[in-house]
CSV table of C-alpha atoms in Angstrom, one decimal:
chain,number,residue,atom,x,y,z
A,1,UNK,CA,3.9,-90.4,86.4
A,2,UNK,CA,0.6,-88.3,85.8
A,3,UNK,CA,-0.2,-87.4,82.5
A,4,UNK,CA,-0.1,-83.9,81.5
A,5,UNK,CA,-3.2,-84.4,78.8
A,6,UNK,CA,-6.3,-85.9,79.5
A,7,UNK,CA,-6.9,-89.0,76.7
A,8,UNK,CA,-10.1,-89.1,74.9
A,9,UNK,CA,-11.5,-92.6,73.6
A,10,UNK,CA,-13.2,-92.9,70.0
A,11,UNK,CA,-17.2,-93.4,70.4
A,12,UNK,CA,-17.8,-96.7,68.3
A,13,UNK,CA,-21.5,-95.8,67.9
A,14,UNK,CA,-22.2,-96.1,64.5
A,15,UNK,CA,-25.3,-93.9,64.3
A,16,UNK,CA,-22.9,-91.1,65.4
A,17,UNK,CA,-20.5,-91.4,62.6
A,18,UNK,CA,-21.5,-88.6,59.6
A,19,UNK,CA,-22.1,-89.7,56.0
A,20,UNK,CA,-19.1,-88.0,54.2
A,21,UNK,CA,-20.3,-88.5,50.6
A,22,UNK,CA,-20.4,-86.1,48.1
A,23,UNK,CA,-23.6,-85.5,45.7
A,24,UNK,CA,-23.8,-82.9,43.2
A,25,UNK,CA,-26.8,-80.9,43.5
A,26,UNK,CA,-28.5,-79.4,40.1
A,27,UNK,CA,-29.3,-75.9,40.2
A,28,UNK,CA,-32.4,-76.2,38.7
A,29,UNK,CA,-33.0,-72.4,38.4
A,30,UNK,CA,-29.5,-71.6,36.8
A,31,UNK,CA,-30.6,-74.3,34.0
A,32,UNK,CA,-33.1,-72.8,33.2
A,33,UNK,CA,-32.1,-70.0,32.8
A,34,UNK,CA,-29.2,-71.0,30.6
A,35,UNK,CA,-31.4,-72.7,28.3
A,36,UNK,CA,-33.8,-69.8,27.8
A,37,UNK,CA,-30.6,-67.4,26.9
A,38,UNK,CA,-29.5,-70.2,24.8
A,39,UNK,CA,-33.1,-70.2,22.8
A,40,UNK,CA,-33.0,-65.6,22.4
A,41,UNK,CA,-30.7,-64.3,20.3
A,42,UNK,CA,-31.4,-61.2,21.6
A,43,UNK,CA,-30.1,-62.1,25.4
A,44,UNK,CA,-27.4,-59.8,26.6
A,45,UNK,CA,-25.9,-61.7,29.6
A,46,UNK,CA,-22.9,-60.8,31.0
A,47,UNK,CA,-20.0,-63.6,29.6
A,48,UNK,CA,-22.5,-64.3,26.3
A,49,UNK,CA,-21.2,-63.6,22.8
A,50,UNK,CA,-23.8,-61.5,20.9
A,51,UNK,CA,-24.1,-61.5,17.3
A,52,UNK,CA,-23.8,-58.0,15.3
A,53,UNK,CA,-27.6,-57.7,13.4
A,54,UNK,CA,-27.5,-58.4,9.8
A,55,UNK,CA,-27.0,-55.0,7.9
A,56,UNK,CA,-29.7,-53.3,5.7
A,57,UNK,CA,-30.2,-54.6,2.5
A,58,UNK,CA,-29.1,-51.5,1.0
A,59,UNK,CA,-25.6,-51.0,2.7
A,60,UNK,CA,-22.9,-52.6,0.7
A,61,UNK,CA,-20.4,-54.5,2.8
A,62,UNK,CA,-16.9,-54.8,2.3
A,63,UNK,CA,-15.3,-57.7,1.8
A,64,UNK,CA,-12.1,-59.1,3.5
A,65,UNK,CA,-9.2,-58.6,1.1
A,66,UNK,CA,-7.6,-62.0,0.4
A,67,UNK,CA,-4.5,-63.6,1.7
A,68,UNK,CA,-1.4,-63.4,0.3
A,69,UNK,CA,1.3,-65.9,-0.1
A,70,UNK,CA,4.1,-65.0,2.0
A,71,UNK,CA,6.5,-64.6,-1.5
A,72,UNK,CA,3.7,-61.8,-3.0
A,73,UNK,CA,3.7,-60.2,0.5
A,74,UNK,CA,7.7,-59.9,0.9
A,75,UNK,CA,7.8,-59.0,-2.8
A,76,UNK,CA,5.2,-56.4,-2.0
A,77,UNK,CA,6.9,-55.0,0.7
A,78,UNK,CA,10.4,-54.8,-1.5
A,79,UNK,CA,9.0,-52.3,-4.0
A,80,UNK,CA,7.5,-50.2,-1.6
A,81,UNK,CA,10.7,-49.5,0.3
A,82,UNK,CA,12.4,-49.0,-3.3
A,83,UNK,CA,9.6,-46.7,-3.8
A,84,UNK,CA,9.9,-44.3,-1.0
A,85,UNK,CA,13.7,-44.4,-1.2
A,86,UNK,CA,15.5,-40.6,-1.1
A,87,UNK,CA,16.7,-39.3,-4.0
A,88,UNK,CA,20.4,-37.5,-4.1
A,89,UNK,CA,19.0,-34.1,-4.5
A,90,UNK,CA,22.9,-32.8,-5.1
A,91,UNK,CA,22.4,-35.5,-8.3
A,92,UNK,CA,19.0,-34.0,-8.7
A,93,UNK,CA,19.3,-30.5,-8.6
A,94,UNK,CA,22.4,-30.8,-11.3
A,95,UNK,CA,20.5,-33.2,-14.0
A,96,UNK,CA,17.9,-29.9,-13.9
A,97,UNK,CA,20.4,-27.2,-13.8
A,98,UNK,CA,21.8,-29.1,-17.5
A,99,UNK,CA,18.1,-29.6,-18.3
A,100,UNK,CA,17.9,-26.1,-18.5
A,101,UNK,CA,15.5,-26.2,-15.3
A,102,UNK,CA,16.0,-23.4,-12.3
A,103,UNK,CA,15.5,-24.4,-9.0
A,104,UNK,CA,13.2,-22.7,-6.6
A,105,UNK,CA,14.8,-20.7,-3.8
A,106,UNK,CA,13.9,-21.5,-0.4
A,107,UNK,CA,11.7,-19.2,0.8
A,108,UNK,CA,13.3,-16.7,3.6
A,109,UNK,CA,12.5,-18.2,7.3
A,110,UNK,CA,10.9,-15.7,9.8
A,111,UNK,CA,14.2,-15.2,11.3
A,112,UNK,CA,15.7,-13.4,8.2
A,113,UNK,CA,12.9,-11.7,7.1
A,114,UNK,CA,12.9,-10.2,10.7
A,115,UNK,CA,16.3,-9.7,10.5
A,116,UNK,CA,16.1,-8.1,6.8
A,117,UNK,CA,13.0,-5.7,8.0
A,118,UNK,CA,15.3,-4.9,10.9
A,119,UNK,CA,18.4,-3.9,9.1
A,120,UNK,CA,15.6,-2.1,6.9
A,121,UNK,CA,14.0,-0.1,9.0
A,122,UNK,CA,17.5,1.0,10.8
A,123,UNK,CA,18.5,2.4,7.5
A,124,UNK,CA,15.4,4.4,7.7
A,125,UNK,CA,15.9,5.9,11.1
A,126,UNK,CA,19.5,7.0,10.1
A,127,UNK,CA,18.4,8.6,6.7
A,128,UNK,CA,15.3,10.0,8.7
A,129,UNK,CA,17.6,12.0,11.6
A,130,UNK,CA,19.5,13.0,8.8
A,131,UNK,CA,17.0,15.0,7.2
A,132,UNK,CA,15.8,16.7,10.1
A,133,UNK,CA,19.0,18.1,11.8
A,134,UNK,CA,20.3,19.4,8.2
A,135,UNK,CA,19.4,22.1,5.8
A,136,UNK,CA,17.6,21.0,2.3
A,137,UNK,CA,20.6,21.5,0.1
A,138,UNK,CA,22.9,19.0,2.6
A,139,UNK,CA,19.7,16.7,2.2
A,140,UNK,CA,19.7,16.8,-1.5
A,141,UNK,CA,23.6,16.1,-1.6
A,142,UNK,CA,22.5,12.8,0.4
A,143,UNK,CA,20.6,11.8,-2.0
A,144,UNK,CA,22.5,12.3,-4.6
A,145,UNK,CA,25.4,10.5,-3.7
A,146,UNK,CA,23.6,7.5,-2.7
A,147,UNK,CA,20.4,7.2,-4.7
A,148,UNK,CA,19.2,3.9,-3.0
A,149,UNK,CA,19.0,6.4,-0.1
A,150,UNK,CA,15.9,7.8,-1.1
A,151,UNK,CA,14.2,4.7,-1.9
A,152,UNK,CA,15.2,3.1,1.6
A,153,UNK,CA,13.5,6.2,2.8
A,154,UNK,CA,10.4,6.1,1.7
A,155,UNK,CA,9.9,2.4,2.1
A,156,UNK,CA,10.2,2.9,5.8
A,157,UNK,CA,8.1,5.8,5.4
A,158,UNK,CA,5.4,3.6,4.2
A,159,UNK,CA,5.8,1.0,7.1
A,160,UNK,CA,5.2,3.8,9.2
A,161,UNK,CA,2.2,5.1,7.5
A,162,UNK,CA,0.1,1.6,8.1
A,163,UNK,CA,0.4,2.3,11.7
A,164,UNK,CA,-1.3,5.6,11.7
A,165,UNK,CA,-4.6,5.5,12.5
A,166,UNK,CA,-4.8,8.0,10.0
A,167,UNK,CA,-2.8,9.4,6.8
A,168,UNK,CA,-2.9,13.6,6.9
A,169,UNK,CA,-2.6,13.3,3.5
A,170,UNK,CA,-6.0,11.8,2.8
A,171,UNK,CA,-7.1,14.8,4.9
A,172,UNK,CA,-5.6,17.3,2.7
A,173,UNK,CA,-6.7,15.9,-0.6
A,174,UNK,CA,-10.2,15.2,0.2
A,175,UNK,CA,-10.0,19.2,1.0
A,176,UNK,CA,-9.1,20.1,-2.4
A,177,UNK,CA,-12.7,19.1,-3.5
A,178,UNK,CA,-14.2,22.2,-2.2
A,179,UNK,CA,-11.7,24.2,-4.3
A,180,UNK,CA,-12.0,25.4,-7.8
A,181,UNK,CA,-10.3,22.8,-10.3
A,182,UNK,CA,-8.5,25.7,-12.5
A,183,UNK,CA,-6.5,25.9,-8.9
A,184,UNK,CA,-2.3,25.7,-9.5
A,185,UNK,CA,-0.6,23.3,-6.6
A,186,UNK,CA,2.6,23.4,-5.8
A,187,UNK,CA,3.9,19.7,-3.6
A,188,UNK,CA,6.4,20.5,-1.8
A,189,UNK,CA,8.4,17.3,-0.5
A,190,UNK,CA,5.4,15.0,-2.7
A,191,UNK,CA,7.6,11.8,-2.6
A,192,UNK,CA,5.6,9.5,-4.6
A,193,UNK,CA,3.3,12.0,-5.9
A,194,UNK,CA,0.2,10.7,-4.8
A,195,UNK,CA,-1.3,14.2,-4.4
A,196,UNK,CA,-0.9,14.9,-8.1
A,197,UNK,CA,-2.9,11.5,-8.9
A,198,UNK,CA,-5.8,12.1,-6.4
A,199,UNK,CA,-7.2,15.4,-7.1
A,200,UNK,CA,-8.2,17.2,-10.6
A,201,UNK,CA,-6.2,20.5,-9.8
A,202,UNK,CA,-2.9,20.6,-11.8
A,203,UNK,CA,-0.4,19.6,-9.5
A,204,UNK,CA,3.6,20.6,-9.7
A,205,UNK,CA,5.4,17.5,-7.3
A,206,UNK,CA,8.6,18.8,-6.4
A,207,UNK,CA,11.0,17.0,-4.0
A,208,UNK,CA,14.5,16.5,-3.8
A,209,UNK,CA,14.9,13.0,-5.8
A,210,UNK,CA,12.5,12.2,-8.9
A,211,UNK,CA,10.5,9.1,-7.9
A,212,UNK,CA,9.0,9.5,-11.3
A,213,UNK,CA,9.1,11.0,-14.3
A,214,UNK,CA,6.5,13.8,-13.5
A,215,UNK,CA,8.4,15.2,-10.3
A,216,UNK,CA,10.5,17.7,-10.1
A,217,UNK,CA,13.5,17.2,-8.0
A,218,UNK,CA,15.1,20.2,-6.8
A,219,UNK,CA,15.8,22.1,-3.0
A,220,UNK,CA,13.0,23.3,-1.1
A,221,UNK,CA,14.5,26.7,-0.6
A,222,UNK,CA,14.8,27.1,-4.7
A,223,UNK,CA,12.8,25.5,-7.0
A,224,UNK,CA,11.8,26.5,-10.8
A,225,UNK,CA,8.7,27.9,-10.2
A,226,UNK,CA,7.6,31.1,-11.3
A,227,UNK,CA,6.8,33.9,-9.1
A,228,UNK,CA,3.2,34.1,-7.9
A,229,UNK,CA,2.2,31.4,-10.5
A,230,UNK,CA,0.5,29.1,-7.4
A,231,UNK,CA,-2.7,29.2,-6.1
A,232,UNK,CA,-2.0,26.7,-3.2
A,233,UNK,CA,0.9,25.2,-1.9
A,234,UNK,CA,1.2,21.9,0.4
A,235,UNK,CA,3.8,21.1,3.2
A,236,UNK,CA,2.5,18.0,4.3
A,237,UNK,CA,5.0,16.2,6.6
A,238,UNK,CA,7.7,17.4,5.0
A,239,UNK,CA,8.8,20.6,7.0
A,240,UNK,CA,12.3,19.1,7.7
A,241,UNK,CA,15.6,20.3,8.2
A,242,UNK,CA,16.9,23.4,9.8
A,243,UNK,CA,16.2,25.8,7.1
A,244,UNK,CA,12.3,25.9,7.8
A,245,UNK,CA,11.9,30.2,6.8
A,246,UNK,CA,13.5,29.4,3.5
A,247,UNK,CA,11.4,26.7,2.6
A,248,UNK,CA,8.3,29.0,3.4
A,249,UNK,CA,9.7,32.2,1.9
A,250,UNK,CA,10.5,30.1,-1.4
A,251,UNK,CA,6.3,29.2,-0.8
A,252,UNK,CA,5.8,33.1,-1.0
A,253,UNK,CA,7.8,33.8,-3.8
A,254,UNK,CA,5.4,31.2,-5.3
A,255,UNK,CA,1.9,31.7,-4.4
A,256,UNK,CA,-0.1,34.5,-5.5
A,257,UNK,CA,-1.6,37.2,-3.0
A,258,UNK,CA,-4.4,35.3,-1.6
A,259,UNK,CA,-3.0,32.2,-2.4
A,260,UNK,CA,-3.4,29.1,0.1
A,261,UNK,CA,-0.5,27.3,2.3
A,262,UNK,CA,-1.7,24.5,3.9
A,263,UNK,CA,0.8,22.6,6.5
A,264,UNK,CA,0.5,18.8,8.1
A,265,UNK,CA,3.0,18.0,10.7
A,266,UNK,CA,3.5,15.5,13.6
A,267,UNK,CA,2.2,17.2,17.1
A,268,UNK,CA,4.5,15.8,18.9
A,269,UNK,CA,7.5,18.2,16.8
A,270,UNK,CA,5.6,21.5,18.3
A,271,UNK,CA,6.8,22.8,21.2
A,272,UNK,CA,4.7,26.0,21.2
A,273,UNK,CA,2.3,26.2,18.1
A,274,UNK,CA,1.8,30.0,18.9
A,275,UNK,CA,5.8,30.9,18.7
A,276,UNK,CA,5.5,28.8,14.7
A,277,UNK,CA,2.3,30.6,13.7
A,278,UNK,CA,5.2,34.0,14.7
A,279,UNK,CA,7.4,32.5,12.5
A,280,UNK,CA,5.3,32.1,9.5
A,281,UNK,CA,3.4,35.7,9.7
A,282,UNK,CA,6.9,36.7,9.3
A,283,UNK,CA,7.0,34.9,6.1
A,284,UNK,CA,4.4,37.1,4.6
A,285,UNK,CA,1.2,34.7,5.5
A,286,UNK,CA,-1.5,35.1,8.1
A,287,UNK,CA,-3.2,32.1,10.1
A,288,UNK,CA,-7.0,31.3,8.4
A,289,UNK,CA,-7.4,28.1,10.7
A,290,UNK,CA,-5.8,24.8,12.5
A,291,UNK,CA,-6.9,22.3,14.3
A,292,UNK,CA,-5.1,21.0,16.8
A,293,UNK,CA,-7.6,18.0,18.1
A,294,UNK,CA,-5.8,15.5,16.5
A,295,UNK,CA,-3.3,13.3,18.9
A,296,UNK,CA,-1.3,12.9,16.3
A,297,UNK,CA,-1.0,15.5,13.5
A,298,UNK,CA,-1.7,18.8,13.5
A,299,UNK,CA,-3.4,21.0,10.3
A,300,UNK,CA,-2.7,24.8,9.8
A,301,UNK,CA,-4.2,27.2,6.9
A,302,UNK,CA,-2.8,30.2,6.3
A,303,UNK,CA,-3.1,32.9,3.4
A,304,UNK,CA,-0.5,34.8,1.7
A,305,UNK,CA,-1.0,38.3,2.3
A,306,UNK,CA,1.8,40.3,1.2
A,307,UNK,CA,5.1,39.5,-0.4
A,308,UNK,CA,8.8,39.3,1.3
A,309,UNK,CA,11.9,39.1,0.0
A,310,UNK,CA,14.4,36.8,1.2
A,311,UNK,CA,17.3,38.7,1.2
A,312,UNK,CA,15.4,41.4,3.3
A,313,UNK,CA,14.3,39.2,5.7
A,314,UNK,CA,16.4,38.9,8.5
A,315,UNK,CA,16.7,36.4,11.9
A,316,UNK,CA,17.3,33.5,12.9
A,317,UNK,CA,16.3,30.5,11.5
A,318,UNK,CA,13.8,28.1,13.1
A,319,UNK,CA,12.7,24.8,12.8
A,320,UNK,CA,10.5,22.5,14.4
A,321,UNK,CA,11.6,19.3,16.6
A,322,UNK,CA,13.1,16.3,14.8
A,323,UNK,CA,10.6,13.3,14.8
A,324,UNK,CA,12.8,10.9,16.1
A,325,UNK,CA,11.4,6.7,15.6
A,326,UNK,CA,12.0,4.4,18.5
A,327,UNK,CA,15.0,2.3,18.6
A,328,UNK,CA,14.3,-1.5,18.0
């Protein structure tokens, strides 16, 4: 039977036979090269450990902190944790109530003092509606049968004031500078008074709840003035209510002839400034000068020309829009 593979014999020839010893060849190159990082300090080679350069003879080094025994370590560690341990502040807070100690009160979180200015300014809207959709003497009643009423009142009045980008009062007492200081002033609806603090005229607050000791609190429509005993009366944002002629015919019975009646109110409570100027020539005054430029108030001047009497005066009553606050 034929093969399938073809056999191949070994050649015995020595000289063709290869040397199959190993010899490890030197890299001379490498050597030196090792040496001569060996000898520099300064060598950076890649895999080399470099030593950090001394430090300046004027830094201070630190110096390790010693080892402790395992027993000082653990004993260590035990007084820390004792150290740090919390307190019973139920335990606490009662050894300083006996103590005769008082414990802070946590101070309100934002949540509250939202809620609180909420609730706040609420209180304010309700008064404020109040006053505009009744007459002075139901206004005065509020007050006087809840006091706090008044006081909620005008601390929403003042949150509203920072948000002006301007206070008509200002405006109307930086006016009384060019007036003669013998002048008599009659504030009507003064609040806090702060017309009778900022100007050197003498200054009758009247309103219808005594903030302090120097206002008077009475109704718009009938205070204790005399008769033509005022040189200038004010109305300055306080033109509320229903009963607007008797607040101004009250302002005639007061003024002199010739006297001064200046007005501030919100624009936004005029629905046709020429129909109010009507109403108040009625009232026995005549228009000197307003400015309506303002977006936000308007400012009206008028002079009292000639006495009326309120019980001769007939017609309807008028009043201005309520200024209504936004919702929250």
């Amino acid at each position: 039977m034929e093969k399938l593979f073809r056999e191949y014999g070994f050649d015995n020839d020595s000289s063709v036979v290869s040397n199959f010893s190993f010899t490890k060849v030197k890299d001379k190159t490498s050597l030196k090269r090792r040496i001569k990082a060996a000898k520099n300090p300064d060598c950076h080679e890649a895999g080399r450990f470099v030593r950090a350069p001394p430090p300046p003879p004027n830094v201070k080094v630190k110096s390790k902190p010693s080892k402790r025994k395992a027993s000082e370590t653990v004993e260590q560690l035990r007084r820390d944790s004792e150290s740090v341990k919390p307190t019973n502040r139920k335990r606490k807070f009662q050894s300083d109530v006996s103590n005769g100690i008082t414990a802070h009160k946590p101070k309100p979180t934002d949540f509250r003092e939202k809620l609180v200015d909420s609730l706040k300014g609420s209180r304010f809207r309700f008064i404020n509606e109040q006053l505009y959709r009744t007459t002075g003497a139901d206004a005065k009643r509020l007050f006087q049968d809840d006091p706090s009423a008044f006081n909620a009142y005008h601390e929403g009045y003042r949150h509203q004031i920072v948000q002006w980008s301007v206070n008509p009062l200002d405006r109307i007492i930086k006016s009384f500078g060019k007036l003669p200081a013998d002048h008599v002033v009659a504030d009507f609806g003064c609040g806090e008074a702060r017309l009778a603090e900022s100007i050197e005229q003498k200054v009758y607050s009247l309103d219808l709840v005594a903030a302090s000791s120097s206002v008077i609190a009475c109704d718009m429509a009938n205070t204790p003035l005399e008769s033509n005993s005022i040189n200038v009366a004010v109305f300055c944002l306080s033109l509320m209510g229903t009963n607007l002629r008797d607040f101004l015919l009250e302002a005639n019975r007061v003024l002199k002839v010739g006297g001064l009646l200046k007005i501030a109110e919100v624009s936004s409570r005029f629905e046709n400034v020429k129909e109010f100027i009507d109403c108040v020539h009625k009232c026995g005054f005549l228009l000197d000068n307003k400015d309506l430029n303002h977006k936000l108030f308007y400012f009206f001047n008028f002079k009292k020309v000639r006495s009326v009497d309120k019980a001769a005066l007939k017609g309807k009553h008028f009043s201005l829009k309520p200024c209504l606050y936004k919702k929250r």
